mmCIF file of C-alpha atoms and ligand atoms in Angstrom:
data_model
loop_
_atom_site.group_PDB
_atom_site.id
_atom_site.type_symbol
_atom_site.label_atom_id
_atom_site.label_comp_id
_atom_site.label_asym_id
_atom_site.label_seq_id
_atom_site.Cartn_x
_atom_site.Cartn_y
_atom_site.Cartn_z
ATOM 1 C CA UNK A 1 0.783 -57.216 -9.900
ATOM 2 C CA UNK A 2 1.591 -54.625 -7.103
ATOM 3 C CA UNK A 3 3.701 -51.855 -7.221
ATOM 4 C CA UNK A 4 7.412 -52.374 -6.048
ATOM 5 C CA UNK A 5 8.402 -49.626 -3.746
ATOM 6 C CA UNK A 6 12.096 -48.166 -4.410
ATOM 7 C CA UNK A 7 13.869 -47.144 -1.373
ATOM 8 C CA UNK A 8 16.968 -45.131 -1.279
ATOM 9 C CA UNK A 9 19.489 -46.676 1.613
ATOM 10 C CA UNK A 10 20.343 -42.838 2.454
ATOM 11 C CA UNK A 11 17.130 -41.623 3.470
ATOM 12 C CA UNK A 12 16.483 -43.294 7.300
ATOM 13 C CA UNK A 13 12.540 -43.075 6.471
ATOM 14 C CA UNK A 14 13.004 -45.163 3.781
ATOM 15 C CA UNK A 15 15.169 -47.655 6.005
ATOM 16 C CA UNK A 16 11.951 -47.294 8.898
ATOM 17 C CA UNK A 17 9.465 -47.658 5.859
ATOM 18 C CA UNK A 18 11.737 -51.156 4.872
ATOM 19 C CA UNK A 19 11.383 -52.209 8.909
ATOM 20 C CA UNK A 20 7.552 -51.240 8.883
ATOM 21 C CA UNK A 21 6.826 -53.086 5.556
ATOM 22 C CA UNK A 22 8.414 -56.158 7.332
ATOM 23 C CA UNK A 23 6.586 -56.316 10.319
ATOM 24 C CA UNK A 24 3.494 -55.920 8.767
ATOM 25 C CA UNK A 25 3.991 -59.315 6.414
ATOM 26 C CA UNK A 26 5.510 -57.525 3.281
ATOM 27 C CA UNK A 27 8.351 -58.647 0.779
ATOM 28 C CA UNK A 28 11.523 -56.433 1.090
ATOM 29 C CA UNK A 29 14.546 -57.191 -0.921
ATOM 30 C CA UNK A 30 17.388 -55.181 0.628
ATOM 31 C CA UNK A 31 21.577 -55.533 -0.055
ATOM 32 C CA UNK A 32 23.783 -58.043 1.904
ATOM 33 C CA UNK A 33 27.591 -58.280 1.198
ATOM 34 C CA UNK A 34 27.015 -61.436 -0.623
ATOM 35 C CA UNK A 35 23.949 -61.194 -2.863
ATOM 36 C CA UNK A 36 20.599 -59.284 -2.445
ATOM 37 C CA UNK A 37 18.118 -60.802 -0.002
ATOM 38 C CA UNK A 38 14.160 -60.780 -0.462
ATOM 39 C CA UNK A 39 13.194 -60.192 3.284
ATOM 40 C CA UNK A 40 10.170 -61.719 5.166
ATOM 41 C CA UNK A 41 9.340 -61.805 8.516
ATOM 42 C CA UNK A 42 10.537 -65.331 10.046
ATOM 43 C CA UNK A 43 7.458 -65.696 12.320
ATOM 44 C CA UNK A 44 4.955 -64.875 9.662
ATOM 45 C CA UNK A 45 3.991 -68.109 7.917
ATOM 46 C CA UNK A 46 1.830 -66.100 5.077
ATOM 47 C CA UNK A 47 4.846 -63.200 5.058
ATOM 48 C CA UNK A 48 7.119 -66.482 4.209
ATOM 49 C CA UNK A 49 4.631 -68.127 1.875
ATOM 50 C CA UNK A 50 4.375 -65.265 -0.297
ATOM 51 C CA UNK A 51 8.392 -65.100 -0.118
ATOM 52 C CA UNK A 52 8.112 -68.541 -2.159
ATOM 53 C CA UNK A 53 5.538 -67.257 -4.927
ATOM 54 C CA UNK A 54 7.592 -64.436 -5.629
ATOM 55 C CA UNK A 55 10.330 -66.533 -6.034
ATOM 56 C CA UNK A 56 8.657 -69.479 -7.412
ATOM 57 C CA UNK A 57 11.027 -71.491 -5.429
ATOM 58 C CA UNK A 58 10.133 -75.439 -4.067
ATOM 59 C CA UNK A 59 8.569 -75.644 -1.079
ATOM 60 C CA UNK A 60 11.071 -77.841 -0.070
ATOM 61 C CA UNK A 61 13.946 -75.558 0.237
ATOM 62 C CA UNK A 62 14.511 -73.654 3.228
ATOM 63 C CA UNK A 63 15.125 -70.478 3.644
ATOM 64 C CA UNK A 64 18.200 -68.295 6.221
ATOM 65 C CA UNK A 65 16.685 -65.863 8.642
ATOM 66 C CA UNK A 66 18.824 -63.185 9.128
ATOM 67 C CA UNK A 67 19.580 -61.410 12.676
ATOM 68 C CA UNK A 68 21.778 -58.367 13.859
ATOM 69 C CA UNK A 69 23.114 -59.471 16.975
ATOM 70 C CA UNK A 70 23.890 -62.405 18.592
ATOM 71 C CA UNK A 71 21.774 -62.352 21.781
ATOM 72 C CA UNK A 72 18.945 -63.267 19.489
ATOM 73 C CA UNK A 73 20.233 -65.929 18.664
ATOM 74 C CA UNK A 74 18.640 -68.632 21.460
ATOM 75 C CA UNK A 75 15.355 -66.958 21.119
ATOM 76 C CA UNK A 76 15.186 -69.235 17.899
ATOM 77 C CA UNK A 77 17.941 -71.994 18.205
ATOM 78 C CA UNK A 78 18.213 -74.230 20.849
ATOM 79 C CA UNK A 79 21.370 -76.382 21.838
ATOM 80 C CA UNK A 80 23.890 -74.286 20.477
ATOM 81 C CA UNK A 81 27.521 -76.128 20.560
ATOM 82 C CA UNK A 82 30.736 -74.013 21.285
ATOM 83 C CA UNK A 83 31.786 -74.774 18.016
ATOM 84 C CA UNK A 84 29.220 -72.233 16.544
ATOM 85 C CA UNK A 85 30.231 -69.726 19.047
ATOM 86 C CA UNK A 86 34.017 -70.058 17.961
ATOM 87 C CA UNK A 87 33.051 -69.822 14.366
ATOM 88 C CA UNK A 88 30.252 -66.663 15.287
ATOM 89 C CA UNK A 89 33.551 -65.048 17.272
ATOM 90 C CA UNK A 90 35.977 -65.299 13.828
ATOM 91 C CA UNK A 91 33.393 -65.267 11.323
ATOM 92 C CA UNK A 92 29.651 -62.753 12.150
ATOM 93 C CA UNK A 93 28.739 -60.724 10.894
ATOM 94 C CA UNK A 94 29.715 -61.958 7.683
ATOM 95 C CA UNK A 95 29.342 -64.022 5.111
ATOM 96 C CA UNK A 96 28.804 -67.239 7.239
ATOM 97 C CA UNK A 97 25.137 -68.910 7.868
ATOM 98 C CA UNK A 98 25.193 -71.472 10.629
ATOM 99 C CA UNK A 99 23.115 -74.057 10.833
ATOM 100 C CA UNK A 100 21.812 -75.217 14.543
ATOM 101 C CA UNK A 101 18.618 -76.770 16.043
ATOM 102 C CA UNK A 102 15.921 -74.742 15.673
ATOM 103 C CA UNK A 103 12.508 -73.582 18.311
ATOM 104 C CA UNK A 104 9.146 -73.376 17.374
ATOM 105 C CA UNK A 105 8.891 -69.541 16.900
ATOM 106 C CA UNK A 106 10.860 -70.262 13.295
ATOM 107 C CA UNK A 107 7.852 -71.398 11.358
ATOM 108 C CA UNK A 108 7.698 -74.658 9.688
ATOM 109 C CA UNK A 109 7.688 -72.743 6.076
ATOM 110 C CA UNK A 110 10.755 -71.337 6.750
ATOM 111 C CA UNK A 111 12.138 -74.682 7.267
ATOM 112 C CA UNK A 112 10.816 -76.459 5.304
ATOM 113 C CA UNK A 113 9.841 -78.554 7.838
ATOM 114 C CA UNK A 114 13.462 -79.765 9.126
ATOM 115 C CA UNK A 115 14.058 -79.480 12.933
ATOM 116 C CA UNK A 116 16.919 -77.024 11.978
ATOM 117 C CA UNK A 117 16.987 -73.802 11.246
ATOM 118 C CA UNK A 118 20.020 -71.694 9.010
ATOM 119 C CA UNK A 119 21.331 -68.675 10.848
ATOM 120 C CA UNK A 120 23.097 -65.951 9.193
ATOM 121 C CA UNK A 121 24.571 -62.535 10.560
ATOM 122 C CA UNK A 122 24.776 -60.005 7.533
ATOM 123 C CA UNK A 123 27.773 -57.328 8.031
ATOM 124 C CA UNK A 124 25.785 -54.953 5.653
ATOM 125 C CA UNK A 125 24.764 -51.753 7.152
ATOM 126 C CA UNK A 126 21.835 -50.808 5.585
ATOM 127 C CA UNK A 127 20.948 -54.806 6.459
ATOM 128 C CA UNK A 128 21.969 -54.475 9.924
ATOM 129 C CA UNK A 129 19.726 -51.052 10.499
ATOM 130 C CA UNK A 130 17.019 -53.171 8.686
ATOM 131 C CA UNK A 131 17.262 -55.577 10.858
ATOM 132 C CA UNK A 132 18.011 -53.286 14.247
ATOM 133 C CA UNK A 133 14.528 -51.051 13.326
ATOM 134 C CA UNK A 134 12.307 -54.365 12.755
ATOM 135 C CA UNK A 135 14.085 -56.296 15.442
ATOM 136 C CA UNK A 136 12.516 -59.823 14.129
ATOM 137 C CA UNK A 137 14.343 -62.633 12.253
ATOM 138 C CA UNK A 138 14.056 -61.564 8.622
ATOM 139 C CA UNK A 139 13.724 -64.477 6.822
ATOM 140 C CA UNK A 140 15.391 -63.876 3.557
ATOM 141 C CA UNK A 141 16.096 -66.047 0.414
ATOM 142 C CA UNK A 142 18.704 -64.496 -2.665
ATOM 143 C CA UNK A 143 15.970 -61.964 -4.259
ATOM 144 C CA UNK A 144 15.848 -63.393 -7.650
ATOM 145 C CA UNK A 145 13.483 -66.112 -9.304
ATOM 146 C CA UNK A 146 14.403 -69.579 -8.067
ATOM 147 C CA UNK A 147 16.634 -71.213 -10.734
ATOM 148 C CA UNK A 148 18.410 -68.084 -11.956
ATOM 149 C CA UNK A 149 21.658 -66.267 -10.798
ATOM 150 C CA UNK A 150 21.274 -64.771 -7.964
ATOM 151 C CA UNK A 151 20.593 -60.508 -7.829
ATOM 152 C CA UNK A 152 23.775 -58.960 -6.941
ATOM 153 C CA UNK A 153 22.721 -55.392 -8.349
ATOM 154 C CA UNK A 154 19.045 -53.886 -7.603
ATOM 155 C CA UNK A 155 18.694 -53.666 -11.332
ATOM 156 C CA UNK A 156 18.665 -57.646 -11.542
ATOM 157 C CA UNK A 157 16.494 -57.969 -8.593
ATOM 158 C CA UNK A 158 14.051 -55.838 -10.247
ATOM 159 C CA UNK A 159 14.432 -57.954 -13.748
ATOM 160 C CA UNK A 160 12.764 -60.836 -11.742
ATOM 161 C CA UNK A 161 11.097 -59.337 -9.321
ATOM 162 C CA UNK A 162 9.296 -56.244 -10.230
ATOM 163 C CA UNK A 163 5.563 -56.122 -9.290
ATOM 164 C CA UNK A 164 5.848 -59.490 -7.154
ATOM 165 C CA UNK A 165 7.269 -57.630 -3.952
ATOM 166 C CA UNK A 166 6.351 -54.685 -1.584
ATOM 167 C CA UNK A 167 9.685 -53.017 -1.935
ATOM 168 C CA UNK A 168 13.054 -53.018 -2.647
ATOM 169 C CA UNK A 169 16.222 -50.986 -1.107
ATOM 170 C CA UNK A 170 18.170 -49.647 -4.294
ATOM 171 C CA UNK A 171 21.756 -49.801 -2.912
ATOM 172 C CA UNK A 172 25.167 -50.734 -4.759
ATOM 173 C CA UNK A 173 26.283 -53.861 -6.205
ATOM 174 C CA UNK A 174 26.824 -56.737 -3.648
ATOM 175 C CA UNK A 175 30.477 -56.449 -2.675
ATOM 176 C CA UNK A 176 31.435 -60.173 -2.772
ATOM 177 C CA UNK A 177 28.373 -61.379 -5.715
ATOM 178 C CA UNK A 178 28.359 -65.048 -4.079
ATOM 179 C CA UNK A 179 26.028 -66.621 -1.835
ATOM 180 C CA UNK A 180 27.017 -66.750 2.126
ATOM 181 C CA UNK A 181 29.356 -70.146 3.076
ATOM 182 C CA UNK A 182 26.420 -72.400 4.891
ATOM 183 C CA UNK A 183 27.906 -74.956 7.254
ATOM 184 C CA UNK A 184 25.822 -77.385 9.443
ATOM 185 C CA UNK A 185 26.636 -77.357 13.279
ATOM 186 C CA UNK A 186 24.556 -79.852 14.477
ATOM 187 C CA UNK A 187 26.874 -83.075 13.997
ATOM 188 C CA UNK A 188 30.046 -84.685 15.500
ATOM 189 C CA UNK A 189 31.261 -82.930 12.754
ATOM 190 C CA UNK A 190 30.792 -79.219 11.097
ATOM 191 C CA UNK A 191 29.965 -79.740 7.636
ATOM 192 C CA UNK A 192 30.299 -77.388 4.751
ATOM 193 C CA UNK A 193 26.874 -77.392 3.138
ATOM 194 C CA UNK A 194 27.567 -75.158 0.369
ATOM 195 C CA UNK A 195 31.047 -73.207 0.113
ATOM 196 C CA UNK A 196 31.377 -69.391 -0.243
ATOM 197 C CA UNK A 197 33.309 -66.503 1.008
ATOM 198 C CA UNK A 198 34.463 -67.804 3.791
ATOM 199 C CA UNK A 199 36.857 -70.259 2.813
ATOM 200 C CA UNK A 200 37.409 -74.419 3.817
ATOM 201 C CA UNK A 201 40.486 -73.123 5.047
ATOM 202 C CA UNK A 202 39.355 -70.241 7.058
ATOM 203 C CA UNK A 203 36.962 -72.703 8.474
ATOM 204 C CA UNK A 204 39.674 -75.351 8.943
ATOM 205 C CA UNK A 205 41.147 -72.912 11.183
ATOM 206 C CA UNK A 206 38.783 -72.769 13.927
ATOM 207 C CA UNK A 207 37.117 -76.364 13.188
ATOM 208 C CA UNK A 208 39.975 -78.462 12.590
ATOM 209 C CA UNK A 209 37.817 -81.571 11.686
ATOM 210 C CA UNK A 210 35.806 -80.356 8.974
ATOM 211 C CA UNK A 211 33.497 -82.266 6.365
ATOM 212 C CA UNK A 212 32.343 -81.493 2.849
ATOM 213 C CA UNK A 213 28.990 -82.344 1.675
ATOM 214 C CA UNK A 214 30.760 -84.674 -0.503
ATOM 215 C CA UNK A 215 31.916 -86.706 2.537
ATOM 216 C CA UNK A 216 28.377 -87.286 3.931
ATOM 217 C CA UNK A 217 26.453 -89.873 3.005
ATOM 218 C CA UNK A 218 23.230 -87.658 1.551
ATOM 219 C CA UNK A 219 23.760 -84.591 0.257
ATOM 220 C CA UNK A 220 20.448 -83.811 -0.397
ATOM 221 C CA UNK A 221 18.799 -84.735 2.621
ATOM 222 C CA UNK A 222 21.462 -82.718 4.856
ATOM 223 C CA UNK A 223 21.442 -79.965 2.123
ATOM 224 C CA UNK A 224 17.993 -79.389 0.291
ATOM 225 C CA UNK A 225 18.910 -76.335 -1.938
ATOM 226 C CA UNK A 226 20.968 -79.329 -3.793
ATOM 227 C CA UNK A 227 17.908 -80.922 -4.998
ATOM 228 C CA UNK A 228 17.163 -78.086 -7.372
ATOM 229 C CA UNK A 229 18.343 -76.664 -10.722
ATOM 230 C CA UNK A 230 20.243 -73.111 -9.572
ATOM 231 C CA UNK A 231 21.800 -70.129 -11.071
ATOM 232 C CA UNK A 232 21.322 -70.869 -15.072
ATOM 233 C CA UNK A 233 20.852 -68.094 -17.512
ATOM 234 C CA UNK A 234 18.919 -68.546 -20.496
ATOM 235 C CA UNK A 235 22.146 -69.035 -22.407
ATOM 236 C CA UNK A 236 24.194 -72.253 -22.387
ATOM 237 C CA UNK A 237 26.685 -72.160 -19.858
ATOM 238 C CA UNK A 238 30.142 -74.051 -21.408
ATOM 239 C CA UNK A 239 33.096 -74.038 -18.811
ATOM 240 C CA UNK A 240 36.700 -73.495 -20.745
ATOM 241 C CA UNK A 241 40.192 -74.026 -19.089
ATOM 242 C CA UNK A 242 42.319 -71.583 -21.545
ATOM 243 C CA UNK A 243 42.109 -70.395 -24.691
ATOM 244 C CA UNK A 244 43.314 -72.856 -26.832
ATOM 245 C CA UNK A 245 40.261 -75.121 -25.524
ATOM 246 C CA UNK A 246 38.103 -72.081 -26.240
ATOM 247 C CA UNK A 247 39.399 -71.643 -29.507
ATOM 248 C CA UNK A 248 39.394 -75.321 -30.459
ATOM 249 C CA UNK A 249 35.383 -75.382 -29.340
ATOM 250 C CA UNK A 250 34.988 -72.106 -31.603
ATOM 251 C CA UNK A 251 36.960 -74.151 -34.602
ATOM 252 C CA UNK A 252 34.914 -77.824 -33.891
ATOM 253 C CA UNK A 253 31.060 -78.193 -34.114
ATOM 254 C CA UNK A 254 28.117 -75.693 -34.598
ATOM 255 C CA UNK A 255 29.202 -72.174 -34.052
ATOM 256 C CA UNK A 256 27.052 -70.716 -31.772
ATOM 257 C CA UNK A 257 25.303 -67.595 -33.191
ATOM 258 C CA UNK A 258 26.351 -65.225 -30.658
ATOM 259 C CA UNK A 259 28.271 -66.195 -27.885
ATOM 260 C CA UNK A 260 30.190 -64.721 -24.734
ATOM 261 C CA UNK A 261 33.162 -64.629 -22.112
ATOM 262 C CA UNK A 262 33.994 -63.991 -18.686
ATOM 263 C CA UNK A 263 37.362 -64.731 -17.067
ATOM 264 C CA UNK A 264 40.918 -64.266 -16.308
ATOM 265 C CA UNK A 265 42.620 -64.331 -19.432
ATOM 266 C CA UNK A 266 43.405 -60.919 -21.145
ATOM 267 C CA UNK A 267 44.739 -63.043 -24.201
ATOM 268 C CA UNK A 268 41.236 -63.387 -25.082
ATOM 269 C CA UNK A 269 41.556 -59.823 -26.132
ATOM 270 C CA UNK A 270 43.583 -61.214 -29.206
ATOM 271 C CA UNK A 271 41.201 -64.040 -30.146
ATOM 272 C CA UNK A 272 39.672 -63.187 -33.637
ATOM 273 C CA UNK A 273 36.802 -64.810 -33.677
ATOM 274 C CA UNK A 274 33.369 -63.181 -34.633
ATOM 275 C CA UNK A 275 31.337 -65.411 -32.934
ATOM 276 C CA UNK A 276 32.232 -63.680 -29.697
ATOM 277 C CA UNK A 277 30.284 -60.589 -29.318
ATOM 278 C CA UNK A 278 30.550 -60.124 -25.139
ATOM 279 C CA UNK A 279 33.940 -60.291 -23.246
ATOM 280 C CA UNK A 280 34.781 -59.622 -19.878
ATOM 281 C CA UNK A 281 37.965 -60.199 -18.249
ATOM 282 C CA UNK A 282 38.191 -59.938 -14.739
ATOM 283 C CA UNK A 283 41.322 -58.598 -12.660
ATOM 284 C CA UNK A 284 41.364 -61.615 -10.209
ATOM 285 C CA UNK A 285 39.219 -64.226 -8.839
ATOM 286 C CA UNK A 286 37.416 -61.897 -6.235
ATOM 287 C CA UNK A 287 36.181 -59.595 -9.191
ATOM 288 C CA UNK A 288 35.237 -62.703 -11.057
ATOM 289 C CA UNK A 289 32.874 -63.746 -8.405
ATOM 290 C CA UNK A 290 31.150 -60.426 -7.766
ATOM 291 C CA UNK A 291 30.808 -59.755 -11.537
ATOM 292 C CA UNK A 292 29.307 -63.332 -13.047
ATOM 293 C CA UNK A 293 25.663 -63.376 -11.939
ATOM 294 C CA UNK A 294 25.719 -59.749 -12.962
ATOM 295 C CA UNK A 295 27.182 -60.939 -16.264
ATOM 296 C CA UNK A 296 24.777 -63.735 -16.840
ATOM 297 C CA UNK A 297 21.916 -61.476 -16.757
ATOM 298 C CA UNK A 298 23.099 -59.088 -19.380
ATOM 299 C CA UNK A 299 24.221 -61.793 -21.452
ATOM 300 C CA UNK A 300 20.289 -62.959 -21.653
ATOM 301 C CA UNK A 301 19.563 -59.620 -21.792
ATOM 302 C CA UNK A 302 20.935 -59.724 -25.496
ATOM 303 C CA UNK A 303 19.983 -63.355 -26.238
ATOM 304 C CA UNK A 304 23.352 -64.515 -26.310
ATOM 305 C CA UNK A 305 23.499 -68.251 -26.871
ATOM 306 C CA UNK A 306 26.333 -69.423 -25.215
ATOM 307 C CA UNK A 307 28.684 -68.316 -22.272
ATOM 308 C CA UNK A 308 31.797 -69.372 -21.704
ATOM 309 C CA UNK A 309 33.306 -68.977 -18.927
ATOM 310 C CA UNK A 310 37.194 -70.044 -17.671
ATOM 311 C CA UNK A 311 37.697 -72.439 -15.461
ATOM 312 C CA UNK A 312 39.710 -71.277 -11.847
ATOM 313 C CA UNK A 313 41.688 -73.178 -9.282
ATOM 314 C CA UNK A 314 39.513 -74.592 -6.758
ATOM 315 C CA UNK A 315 40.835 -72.384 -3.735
ATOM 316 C CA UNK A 316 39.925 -69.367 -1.593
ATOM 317 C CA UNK A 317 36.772 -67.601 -3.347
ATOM 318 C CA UNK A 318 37.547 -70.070 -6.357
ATOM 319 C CA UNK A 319 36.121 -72.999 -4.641
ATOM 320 C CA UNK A 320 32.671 -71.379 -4.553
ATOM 321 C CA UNK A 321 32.611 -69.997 -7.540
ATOM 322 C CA UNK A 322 33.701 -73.200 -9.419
ATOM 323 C CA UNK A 323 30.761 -74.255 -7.774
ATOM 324 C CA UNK A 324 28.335 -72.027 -9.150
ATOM 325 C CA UNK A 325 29.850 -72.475 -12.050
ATOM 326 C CA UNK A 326 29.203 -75.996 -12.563
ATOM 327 C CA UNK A 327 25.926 -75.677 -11.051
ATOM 328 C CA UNK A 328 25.045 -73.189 -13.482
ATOM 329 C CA UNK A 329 26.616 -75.482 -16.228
ATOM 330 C CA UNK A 330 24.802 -78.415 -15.384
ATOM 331 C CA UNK A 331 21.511 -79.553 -18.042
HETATM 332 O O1 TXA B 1 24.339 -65.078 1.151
HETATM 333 C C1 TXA B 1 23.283 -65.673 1.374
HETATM 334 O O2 TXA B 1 23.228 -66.712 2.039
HETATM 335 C C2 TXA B 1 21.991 -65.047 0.794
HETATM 336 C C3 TXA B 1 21.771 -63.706 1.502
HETATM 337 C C4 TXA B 1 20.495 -63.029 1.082
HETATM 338 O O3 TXA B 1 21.822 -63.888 2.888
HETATM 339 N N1 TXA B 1 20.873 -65.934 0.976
HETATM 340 C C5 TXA B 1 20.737 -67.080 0.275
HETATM 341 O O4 TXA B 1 19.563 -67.755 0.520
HETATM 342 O O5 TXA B 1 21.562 -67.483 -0.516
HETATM 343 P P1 TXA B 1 19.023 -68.956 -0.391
HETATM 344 O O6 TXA B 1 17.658 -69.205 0.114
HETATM 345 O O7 TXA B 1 19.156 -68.577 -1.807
HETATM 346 O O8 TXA B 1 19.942 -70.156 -0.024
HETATM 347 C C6 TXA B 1 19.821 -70.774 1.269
HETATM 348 C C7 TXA B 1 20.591 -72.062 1.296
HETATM 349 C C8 TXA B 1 19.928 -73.134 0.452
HETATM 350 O O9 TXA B 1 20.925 -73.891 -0.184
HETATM 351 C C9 TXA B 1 19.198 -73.951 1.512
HETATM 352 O O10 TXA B 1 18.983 -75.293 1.095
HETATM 353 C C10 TXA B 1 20.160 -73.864 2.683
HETATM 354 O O11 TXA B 1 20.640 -72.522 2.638
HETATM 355 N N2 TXA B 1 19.464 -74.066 3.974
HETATM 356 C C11 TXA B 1 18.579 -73.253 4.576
HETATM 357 N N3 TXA B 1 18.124 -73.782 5.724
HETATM 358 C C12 TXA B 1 18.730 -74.965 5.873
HETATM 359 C C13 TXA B 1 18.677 -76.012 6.865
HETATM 360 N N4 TXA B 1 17.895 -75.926 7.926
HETATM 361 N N5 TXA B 1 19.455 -77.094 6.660
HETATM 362 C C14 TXA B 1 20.270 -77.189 5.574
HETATM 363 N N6 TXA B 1 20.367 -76.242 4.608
HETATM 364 C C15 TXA B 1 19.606 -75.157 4.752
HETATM 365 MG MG1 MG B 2 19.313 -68.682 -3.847
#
């Protein structure tokens, strides 16, 4: 056990302290718009190594290094297409991580091997003075254990983390609570590799031809973070469509002991059922997706059983976190 630094994101000496921790092989967890990042230096391979005990994630899934500005970018990539240019121009910073053909400074850890690398520009500004003070790709995982939502608060990154990292940057709640959009750019073909914030459509935009994972042959071997169980609470995760299906599950088989739900529907307000002792209903789809992982966690927090959580049309934000959703559904 070591003791995990807290940082405050308005004091620039704790910002320097975050840089100096990084470039000398620590474990930083600092904010990004989509979820909270445990930092590493990319050119480290022990820095990176102890990123996956902390984690306790599979060797086998790679990890995004982070930059703040573009002209990095062929330091570590090599044969860069203009299509990843157009999408940098709409898209970076942001919630969009690229990935392109990678050169030997990325170490194999980070890689997991693969002769690509994933590329991601955070708009975050305490991540973006991070990265401008150490001024090395920041290799940088979601800061949570592997298998469990992802920490969109410090509070949850702490929860797994605590005593397994150097430090940690205590800022506010991730703005958009879902993972960056990761699309491949090193086929005929940009594929989506796993959908977020930035939307198919958005994409569409700039791409035109544009391929879901589903569409390739292998989704694990193009997409490795598939491979492995992700974002589960301790709780059952049961997806509902409305609240007659919720109600008819609360009316048929074993009553849970304590259950709980998160979405859309204020109706659920009226629902008289005992067995649900945690509701939160969310104003829109956006606020649904930054609040779940969040949500999760407190449900374990007091051992609720089962979560239900409403079902949303598969577009915009939905898309991605349908997809969590599922994931986190899945035995
Ligand atoms: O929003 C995010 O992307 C957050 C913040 C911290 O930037 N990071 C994040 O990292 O979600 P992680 O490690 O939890 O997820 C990285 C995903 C995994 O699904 C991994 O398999 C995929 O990116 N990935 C990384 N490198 C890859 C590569 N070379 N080829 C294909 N997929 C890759
Ligand atoms: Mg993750």
């Amino acid at each position: 056990m070591k003791q995990t630094l807290r940082l405050e994101p308005q004091k620039e000496a704790d910002l320097r302290l975050a840089a100096d921790l990084l470039l000398g092989g620590g474990c930083v967890a600092f904010p990004t718009e989509t979820v909270y990042g445990l930092g590493v230096d990319a050119t480290n391979p022990s820095a990176v190594n102890n990123a996956f005990l902390a984690k306790g994630r599979p060797s086998d899934n790679p990890l995004i290094i982070h930059l703040h500005c573009q002209s990095q970018l062929e330091r570590y990539c090599h044969s860069i297409p203009s299509i990843a240019y157009q999408l940098m121009e709409r898209f970076c910073p942001g919630a969009l991580t690229l990935v392109l053909p990678k050169r030997d400074l990325v170490v194999d850890a980070v890689t997991a091997g693969l002769d690509t690398v994933a590329v991601r520009f955070p708009a975050h500004a305490i991540a973006r003075t991070i990265l401008q003070i150490a001024d090395i790709p920041v290799a940088a995982p979601s800061a949570n254990r592997s298998g469990r939502p992802s920490g969109t608060t410090w509070q949850s990154v702490l929860q797994d983390l605590d005593g397994r990292i150097d430090a940690i940057v205590c800022d506010a709640p991730s703005e958009i609570g879902i993972e960056s959009t990761v699309v491949d750019v090193t086929g005929r073909f940009p594929i989506v590799l796993r959908c977020g914030s930035v939307t198919y459509a958005q994409l569409s935009e700039v791409c035109g031809d544009l391929q879901t994972l589903g569409q390739v042959i292998e989704p694990t071997v193009n997409s490795p973070g598939l491979r492995h169980r992700h974002y589960q609470p301790t709780g059952r995760v049961v997806l509902v469509s409305d609240l007659t299906q919720l109600e008819e599950l609360l009316l048929s088989g074993p009553t849970p002991m304590v259950s709980a739900f998160i979405g859309l529907d204020s109706m659920l307000l009226s629902l008289n059922s005992s067995a649900i002792s945690k509701i939160a209903i969310c104003e829109n789809v956006d606020h649904y997706a930054r609040q779940v992982f969040a949500f999760f966690r407190e449900c374990d927090s007091v051992e609720i059983d089962t979560i239900y959580c409403q079902c949303v049309p598969e577009q915009g934000i939905g898309q991605a976190l349908m997809d969590r959703l599922n994931r986190a559904a899945s035995e």
